[in-house]
Coordinates of C-alpha atoms in Angstrom, one line a residue:
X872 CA 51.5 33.3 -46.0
X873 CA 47.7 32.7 -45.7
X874 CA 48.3 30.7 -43.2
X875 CA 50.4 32.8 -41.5
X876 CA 48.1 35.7 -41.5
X877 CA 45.0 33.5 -40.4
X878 CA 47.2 32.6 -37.6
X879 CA 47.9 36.5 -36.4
X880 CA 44.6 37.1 -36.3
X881 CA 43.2 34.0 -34.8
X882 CA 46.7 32.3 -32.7
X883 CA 44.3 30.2 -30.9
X884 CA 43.4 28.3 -33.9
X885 CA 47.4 27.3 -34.1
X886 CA 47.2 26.1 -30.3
X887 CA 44.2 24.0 -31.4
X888 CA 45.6 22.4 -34.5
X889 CA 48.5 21.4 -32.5
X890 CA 46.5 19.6 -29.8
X891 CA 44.5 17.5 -33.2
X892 CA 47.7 16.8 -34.8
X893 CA 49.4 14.9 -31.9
X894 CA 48.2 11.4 -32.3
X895 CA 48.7 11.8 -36.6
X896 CA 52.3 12.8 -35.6
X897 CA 54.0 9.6 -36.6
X898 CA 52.2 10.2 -40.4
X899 CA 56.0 12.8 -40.2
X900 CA 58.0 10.7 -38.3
X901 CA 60.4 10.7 -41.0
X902 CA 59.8 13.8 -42.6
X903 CA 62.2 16.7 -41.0
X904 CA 59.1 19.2 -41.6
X905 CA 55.6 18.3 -40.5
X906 CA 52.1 20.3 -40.3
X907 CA 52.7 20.1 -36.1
X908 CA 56.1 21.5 -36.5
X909 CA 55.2 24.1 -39.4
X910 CA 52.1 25.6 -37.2
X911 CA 54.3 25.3 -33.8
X912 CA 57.2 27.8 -35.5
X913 CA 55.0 29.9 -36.7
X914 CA 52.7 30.7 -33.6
X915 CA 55.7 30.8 -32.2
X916 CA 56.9 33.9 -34.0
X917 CA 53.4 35.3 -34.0
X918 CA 53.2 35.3 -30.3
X919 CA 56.7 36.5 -30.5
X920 CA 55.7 39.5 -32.4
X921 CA 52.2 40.3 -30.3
X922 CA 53.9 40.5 -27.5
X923 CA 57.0 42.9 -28.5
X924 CA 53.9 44.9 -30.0
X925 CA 51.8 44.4 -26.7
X926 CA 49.2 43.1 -28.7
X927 CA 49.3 40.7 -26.2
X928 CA 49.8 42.2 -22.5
X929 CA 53.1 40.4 -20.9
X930 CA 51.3 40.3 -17.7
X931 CA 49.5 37.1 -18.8
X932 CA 53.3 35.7 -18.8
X933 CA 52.7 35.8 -14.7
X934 CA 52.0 31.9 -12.9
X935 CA 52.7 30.5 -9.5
X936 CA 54.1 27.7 -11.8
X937 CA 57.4 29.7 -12.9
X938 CA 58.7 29.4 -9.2
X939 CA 59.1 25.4 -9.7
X940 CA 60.1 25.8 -13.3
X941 CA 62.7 28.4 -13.6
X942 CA 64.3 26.1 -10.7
X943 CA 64.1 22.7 -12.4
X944 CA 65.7 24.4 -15.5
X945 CA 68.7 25.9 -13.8
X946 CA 69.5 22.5 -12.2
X947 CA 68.4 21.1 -15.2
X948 CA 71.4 22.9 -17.1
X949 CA 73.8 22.4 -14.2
X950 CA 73.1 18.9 -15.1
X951 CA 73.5 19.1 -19.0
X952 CA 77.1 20.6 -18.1
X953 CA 78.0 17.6 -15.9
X954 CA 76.3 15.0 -18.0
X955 CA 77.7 11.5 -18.6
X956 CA 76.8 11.9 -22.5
X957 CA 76.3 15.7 -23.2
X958 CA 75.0 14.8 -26.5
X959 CA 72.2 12.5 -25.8
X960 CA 71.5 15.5 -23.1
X961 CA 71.4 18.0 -26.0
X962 CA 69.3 15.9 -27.7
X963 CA 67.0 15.7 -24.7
X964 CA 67.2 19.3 -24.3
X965 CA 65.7 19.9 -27.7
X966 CA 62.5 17.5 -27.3
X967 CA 62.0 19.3 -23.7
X968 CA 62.2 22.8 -25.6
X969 CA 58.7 21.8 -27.6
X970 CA 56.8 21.6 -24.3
X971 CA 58.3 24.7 -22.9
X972 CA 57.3 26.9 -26.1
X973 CA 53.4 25.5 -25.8
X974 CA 53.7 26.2 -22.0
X975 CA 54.7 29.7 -22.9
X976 CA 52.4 30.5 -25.8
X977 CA 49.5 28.4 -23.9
X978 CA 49.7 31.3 -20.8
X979 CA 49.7 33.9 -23.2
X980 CA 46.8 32.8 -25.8
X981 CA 44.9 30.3 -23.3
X982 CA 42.2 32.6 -22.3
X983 CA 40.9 32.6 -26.0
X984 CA 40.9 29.2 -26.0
X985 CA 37.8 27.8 -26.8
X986 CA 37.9 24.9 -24.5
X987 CA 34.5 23.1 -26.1
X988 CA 36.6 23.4 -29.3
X989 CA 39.5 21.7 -27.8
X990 CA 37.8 19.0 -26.2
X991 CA 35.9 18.3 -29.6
X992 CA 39.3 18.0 -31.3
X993 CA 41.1 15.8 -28.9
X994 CA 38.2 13.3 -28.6
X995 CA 38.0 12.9 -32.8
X996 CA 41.8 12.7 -33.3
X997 CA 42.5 10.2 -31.0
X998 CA 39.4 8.5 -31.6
X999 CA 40.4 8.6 -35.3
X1000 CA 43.1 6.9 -34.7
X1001 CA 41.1 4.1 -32.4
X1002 CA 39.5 3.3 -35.2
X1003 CA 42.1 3.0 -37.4
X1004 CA 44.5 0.9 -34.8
X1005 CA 41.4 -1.5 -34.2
X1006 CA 40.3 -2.7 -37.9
X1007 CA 43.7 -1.8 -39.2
X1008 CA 47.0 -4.4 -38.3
X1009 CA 48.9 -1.6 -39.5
X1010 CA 48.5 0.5 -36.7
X1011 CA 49.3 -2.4 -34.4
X1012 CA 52.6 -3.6 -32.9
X1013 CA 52.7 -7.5 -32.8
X1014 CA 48.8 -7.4 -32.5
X1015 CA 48.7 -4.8 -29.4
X1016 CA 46.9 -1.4 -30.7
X1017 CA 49.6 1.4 -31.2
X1018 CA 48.0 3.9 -33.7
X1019 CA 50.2 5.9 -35.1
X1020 CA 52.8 6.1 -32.7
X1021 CA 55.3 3.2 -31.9
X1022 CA 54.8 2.2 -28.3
X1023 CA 50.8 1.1 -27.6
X1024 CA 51.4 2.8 -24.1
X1025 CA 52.0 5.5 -25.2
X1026 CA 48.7 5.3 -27.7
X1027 CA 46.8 4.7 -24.2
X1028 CA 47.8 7.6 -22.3
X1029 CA 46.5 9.5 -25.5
X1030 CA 43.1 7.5 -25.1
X1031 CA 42.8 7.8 -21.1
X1032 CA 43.8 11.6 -22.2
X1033 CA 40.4 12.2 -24.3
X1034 CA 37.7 9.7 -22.5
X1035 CA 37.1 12.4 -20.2
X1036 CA 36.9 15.1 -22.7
X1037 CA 34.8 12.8 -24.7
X1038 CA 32.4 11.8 -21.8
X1039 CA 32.1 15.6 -21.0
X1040 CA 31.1 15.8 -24.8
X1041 CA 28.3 13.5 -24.6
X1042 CA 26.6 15.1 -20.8
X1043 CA 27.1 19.0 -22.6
X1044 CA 25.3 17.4 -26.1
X1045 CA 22.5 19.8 -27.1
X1046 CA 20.3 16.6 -28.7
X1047 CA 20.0 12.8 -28.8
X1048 CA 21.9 12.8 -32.1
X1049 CA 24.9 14.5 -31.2
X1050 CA 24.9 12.6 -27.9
X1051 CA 24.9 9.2 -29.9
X1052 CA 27.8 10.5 -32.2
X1053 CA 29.9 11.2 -29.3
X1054 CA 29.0 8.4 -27.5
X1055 CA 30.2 6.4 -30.2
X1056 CA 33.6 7.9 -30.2
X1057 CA 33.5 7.1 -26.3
X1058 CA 33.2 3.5 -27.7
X1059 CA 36.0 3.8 -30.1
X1060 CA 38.3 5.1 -27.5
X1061 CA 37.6 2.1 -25.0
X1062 CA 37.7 -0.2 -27.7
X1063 CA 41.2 1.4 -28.4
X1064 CA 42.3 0.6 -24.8
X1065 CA 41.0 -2.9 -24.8
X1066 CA 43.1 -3.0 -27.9
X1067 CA 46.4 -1.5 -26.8
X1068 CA 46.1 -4.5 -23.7
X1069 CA 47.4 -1.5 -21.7
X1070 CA 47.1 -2.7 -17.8
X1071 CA 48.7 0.9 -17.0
X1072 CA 45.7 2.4 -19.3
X1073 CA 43.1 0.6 -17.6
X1074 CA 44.4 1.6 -14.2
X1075 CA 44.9 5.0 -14.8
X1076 CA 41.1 5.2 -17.0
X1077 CA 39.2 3.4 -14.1
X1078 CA 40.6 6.1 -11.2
X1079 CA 39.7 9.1 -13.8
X1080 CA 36.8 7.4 -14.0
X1081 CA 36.1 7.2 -10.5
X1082 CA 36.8 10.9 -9.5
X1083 CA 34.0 11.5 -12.4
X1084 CA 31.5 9.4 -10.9
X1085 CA 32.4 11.7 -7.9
X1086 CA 31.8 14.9 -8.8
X1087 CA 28.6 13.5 -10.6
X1088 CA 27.2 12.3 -7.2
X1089 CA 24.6 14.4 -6.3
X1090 CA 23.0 14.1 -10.0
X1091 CA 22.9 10.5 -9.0
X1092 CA 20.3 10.8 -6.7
X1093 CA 18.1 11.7 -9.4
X1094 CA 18.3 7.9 -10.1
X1095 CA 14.8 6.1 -8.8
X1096 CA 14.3 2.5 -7.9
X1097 CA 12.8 1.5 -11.5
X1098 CA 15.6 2.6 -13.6
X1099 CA 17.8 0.1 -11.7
X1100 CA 16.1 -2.2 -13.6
X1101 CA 17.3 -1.0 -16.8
X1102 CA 20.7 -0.9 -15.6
X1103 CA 21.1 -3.8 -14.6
X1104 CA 19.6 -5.3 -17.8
X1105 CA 22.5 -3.2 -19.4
X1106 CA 25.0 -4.9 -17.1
X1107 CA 24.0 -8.3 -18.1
X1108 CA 24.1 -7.4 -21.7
X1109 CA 27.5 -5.2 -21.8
X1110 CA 30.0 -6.9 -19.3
X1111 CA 29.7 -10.3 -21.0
X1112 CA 29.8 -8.7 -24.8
X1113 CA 33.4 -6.7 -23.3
X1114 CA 34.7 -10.1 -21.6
X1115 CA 34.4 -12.0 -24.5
X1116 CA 35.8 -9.2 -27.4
X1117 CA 38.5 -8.1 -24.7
X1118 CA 41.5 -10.5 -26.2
X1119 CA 42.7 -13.5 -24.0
X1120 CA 45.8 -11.7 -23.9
X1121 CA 44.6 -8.8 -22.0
X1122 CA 42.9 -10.8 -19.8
X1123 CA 46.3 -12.7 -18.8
X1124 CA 48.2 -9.6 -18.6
X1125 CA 45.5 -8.1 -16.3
X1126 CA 45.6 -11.4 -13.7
X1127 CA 48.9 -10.7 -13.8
X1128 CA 48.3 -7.3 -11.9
X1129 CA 46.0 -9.6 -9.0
X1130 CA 49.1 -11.7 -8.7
X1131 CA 52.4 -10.2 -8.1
X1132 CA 53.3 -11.4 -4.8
X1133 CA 53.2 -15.1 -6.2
X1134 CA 55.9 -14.4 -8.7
X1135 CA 54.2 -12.7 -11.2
X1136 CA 57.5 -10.4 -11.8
X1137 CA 59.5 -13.7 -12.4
X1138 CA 56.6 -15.0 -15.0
X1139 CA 55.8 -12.0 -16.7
X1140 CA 58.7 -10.5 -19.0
X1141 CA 57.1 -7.0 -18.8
X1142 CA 57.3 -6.2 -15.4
X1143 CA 60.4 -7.8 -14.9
X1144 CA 61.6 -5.7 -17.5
X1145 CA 60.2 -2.7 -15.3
X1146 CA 61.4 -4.0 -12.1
X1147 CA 64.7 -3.7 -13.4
X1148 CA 64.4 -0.1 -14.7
X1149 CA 63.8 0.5 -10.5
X1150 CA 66.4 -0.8 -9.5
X1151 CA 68.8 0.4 -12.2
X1152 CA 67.5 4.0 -11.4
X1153 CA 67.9 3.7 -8.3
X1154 CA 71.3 2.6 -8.3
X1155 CA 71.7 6.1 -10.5
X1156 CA 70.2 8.1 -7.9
X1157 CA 72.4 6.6 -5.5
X1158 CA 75.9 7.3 -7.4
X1159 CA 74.5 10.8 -8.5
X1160 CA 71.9 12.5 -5.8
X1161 CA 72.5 16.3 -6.7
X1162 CA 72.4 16.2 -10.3
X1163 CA 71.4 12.9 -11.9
X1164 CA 73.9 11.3 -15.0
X1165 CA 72.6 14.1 -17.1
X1166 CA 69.1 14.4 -19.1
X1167 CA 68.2 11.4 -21.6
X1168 CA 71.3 9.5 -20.4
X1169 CA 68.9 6.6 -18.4
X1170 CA 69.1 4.2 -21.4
X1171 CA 73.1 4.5 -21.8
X1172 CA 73.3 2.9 -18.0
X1173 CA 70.9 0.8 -18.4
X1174 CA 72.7 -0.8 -21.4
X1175 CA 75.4 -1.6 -19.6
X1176 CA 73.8 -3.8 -16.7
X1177 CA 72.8 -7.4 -17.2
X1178 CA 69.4 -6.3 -17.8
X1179 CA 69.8 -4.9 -20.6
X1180 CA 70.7 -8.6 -21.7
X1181 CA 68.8 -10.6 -20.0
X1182 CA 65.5 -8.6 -21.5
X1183 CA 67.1 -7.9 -25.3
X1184 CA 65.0 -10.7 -27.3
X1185 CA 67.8 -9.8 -30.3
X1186 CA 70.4 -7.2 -29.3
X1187 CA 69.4 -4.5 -31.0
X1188 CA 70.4 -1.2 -30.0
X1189 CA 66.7 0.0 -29.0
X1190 CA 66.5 -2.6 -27.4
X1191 CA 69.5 -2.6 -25.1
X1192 CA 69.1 1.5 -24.7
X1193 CA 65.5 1.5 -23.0
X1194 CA 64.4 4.5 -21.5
X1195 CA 62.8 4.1 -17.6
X1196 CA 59.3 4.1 -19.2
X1197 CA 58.5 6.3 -15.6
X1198 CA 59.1 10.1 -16.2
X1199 CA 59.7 10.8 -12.3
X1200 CA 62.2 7.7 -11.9
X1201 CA 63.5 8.9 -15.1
X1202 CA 64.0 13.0 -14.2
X1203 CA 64.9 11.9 -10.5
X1204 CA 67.6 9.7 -11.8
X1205 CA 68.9 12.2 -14.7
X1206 CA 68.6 15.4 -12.7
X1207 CA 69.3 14.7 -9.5
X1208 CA 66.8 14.5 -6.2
X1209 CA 66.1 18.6 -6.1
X1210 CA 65.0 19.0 -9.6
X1211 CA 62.8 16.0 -9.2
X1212 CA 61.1 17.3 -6.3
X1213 CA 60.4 20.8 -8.1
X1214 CA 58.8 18.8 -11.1
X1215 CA 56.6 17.2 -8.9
X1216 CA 55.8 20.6 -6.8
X1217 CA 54.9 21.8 -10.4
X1218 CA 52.2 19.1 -10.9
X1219 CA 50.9 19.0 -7.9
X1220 CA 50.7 23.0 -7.9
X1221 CA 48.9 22.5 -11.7
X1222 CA 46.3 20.5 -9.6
X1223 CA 46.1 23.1 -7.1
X1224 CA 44.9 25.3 -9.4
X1225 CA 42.0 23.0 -11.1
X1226 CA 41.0 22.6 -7.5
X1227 CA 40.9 26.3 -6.8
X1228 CA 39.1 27.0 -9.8
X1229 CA 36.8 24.6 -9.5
X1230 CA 35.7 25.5 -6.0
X1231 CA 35.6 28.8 -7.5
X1232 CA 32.7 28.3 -10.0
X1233 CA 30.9 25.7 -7.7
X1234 CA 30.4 28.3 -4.9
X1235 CA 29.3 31.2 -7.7
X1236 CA 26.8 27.9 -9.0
X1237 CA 28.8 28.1 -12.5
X1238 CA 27.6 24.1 -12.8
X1239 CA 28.9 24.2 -16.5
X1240 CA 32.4 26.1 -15.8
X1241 CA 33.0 23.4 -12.8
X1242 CA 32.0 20.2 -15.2
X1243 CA 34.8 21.4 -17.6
X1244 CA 37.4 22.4 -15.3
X1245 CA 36.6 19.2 -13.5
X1246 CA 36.9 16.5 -16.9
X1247 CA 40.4 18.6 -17.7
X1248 CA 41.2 17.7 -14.2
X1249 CA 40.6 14.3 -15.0
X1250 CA 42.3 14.5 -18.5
X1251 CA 45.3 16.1 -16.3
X1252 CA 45.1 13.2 -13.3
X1253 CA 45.3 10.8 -16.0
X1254 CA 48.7 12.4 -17.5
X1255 CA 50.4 12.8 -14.5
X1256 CA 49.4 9.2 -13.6
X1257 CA 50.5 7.8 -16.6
X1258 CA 53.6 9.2 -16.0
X1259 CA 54.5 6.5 -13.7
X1260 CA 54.5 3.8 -16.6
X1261 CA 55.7 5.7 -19.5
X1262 CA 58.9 8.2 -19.9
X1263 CA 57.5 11.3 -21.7
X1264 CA 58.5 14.5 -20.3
X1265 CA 58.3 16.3 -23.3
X1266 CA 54.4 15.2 -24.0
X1267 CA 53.1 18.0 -26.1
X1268 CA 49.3 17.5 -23.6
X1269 CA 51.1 17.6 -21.1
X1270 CA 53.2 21.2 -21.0
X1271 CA 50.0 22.6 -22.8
X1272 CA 47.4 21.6 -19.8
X1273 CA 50.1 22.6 -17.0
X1274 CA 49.7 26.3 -18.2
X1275 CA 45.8 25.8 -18.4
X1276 CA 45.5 24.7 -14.9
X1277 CA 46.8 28.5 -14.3
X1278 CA 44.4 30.3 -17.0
X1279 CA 41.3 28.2 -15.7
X1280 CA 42.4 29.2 -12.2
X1281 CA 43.1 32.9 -13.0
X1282 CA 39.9 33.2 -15.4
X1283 CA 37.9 31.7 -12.4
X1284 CA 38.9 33.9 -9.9
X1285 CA 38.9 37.0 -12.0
X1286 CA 35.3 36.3 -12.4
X1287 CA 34.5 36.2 -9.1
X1288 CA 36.3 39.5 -8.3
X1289 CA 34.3 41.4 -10.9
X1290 CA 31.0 40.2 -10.0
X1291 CA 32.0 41.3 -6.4
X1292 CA 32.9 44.6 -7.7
X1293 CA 29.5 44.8 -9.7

C-alpha cells in the first residue's frame, strides 16, 4: 500500500524502476510474481485511474506512431485467428502485451521523466550485471558472458543499449570524480561485450559509436597538434592491453565476420545456424505472404526442417524449436508482408522524431537537450539494429524508447512554439 501510494503521487518513479529491473529479471525467472511485474501492474492501474480522473490529460495519448501501430495489431489479430498453433500465438500475444502497456503508460507519464535519472539507472544495472558476468562463471553460458539472462546476445544488446547513456554520463559529469566513476562503468560495459564474444554487439556498438563521434565533430576541433601525442601514447598502451584480455575465442569468431565469402558459413556452426533461419523464413513468407503462420509459431516450422537436425547438438526440444533470432525476419514471416512493413514504418517514424527534435534544440542552441536526445538516438539505433540478430519484439527498452522518440519530439517542439509566442 506504501508502495502503491508513492507510486500515485510520483508514477514516474514506477517507469524508472522498471527500466533498472530489466537486466536482474532472470533473479524471477521462475518465480510467477517479480518486483518488474508487481511495479508494472500497479502503474498500470495508477495511470488507469489518473486518467479516468483526468489527472492526467488524455491528450498526451496522441502520436504519429498510433497510425502504424493500430495497423500492425489488427493484422496482427487477423493473424492470431488464422495461426498454425493458436496457442503458441496466445502465448506470444501475452509477452507483446508487456511492451504495449509501457508504450502506453510511457506517452502518458514520459514528460516527467527525468531522463538524467534514467540514463543513470540503465548504465548501473546493466553495468552491475557486467561485473557480475565477468568475475562470476555463473553468469556465463559455456564461458560466453550472459548475465542474468540466458542467451549472451541478448546480454549485449542490453550493454550496446547503455554505452551511450553511460558515455553521455561521463561528458554531462559535474567533476573529475564522478567522471572517473562513470567512466569506470563505461569499462565494465565494454568489458561485458568483450565477454559475451558478441560479433553482432561489436557491430552494432562500433556504428552507435560512430554516429557519436559525429555529432561530437565540431568539439573535435578543439583538439591541438600536441595532445595527439598523448593520444597516441594511449593507443599504444590500450589496444594491445584489449587484444591480449579479449579471449582467443572472440577473436576467431570476429575473423569469421572478414571471411564469409571463403566458406565461413560452412566452418562456423553459428552462422550456419543463422543462414538457415533465412532461408526457413523465407520459405514461410513465401507459403503465407498476407498473414504469416501466426505469431511465435517460427520455431514450430523450423523444427520440422532438416535444420533443426543438422544444428541440434542433443535433440532437445529448445533446441529443435529456435526462434529466427531476427525480429523483422521473424514478424515478416509470422504476420505476413503488410504488418511487417508497418513495424518497420513505426521505427523508422521513432527515428524521425529524435531527428526532429534534435534539429529542434540545435537551431534554438539547446547544446545539452541535443546531446541527450542524440545518445538516446544512439541507445535507440542500437535496438533497432540489434534487432537483425536477435528475436525480441517484446523488449521492455524497446516499446518504452518508441514512445519517447514522440515525447522528446513533442517536448522539443512545444518549446520552441512558446518561446516564439514569448
Amino acid at each position: 500500500l506504501v508502495g502503491f501510494t508513492v507510486l500515485y503521487r510520483k508514477p514516474t518513479w514506477g517507469l524508472l524502476g522498471i527500466a533498472a529491473l530489466v537486466p536482474f529479471e532472470g533473479f524471477f525467472k521462475d518465480s510467477s510474481v517479480s518486483g518488474s511485474k508487481l511495479i508494472g501492474a500497479s502503474l498500470a492501474v495508477i495511470v488507469m485511474l489518473q486518467l479516468a480522473l483526468h489527472q492526467i490529460p488524455s491528450q498526451r495519448l496522441r502520436s504519429n506512431l498510433w497510425r502504424y501501430l493500430i495497423g500492425f495489431m489488427a493484422l496482427y489479430l487477423l493473424s492470431l485467428f488464422a495461426s498454425d498453433n493458436l496457442g503458441m500465438s496466445q502465448t506470444h500475444l501475452r509477452e507483446l502485451s508487456v511492451g504495449l502497456v509501457l508504450f502506453v503508460i510511457t506517452l502518458l507519464i514520459g514528460r516527467e521523466l527525468n531522463l538524467d535519472l534514467f540514463a543513470r539507472l540503465v548504465t548501473l544495472s546493466v553495468s552491475t550485471t557486467c561485473a557480475m558476468a565477468m568475475f562470476s562463471s555463473r553468469f556465463q553460458d559455456k564461458g560466453r558472458a550472459a548475465g542474468l539472462l540466458e542467451d549472451p546476445n541478448a546480454f549485449a544488446l542490453l550493454i550496446a543499449f547503455a554505452v551511450p547513456l553511460g558515455l553521455l554520463l561521463v561528458i554531462r559529469s559535474p567533476n573529475l570524480l564522478h567522471r572517473l566513476f562513470w567512466a569506470g562503468c563505461c569499462l565494465l560495459l565494454l568489458g561485458g561485450m568483450t565477454k559475451t564474444e558478441s560479433r553482432s554487439g561489436l557491430v552494432v556498438l562500433a556504428l552507435s559509436l560512430a554516429i557519436g563521434v559525429w555529432h561530437y565533430r565540431q568539439q573535435l576541433t578543439r583538439i591541438r597538434p600536441r595532445h595527439f601525442g598523448f593520444a597516441m601514447l594511449g593507443a599504444a598502451i590500450i589496444l594491445p592491453l584489449a587484444i591480449y584480455a579479449m579471449p582467443a575465442g572472440y577473436l576467431a569468431r570476429i575473423q569469421s565476420l572478414s571471411i564469409l565469402s571463403a566458406g565461413a558459413k560452412a566452418q562456423d556452426e553459428s552462422l550456419g545456424r543463422r543462414a538457415s533461419y533465412i532461408v526457413v523464413g523465407s520459405q514461410i513468407i513465401r507459403e503465407h505472404p498476407l498473414l504469416g503462420s501466426g505469431p511465435g509459431t517460427f520455431p514450430l516450422h523450423y523444427a520440422t526442417t532438416g535444420y533443426a537436425k543438422a544444428f541440434s547438438a542433443n535433440r532437445k526440444i529448445g533446441d529443435l524449436y529456435r526462434r529466427a533470432h531476427n525480429t523483422y525476419l521473424e514478424i515478416f514471416s509470422e504476420l505476413g508482408i503488410p504488418a511487417g512493413l508497418l513495424f518497420v514504418g513505426m521505427l523508422v517514424q521513432g527515428f524521425y522524431n529524435l531527428i526532429r527534435a534534435r534539429r529542434t534544440w540545435l537551431q534554438r542552441r539547446e547544446w545539452q537537450h541535443a546531446g541527450m536526445v542524440t545518445h538516446l538516438g544512439m541507445s535507440f539505433l542500437s535496438l533497432t539494429l540489434f534487432l537483425m540478430f536477435l528475436s525480441a519484439p517484446n523488449l521492455k527498452y524497446l516499446w518504452i524508447m518508441l514512445a519517447l522518440t514522440w515525447v522528446l519530439r513533442l517536448k522539443a517542439e512545444q518549446a520552441a512554439l512558446t518561446e516564439a509566442k514569448a
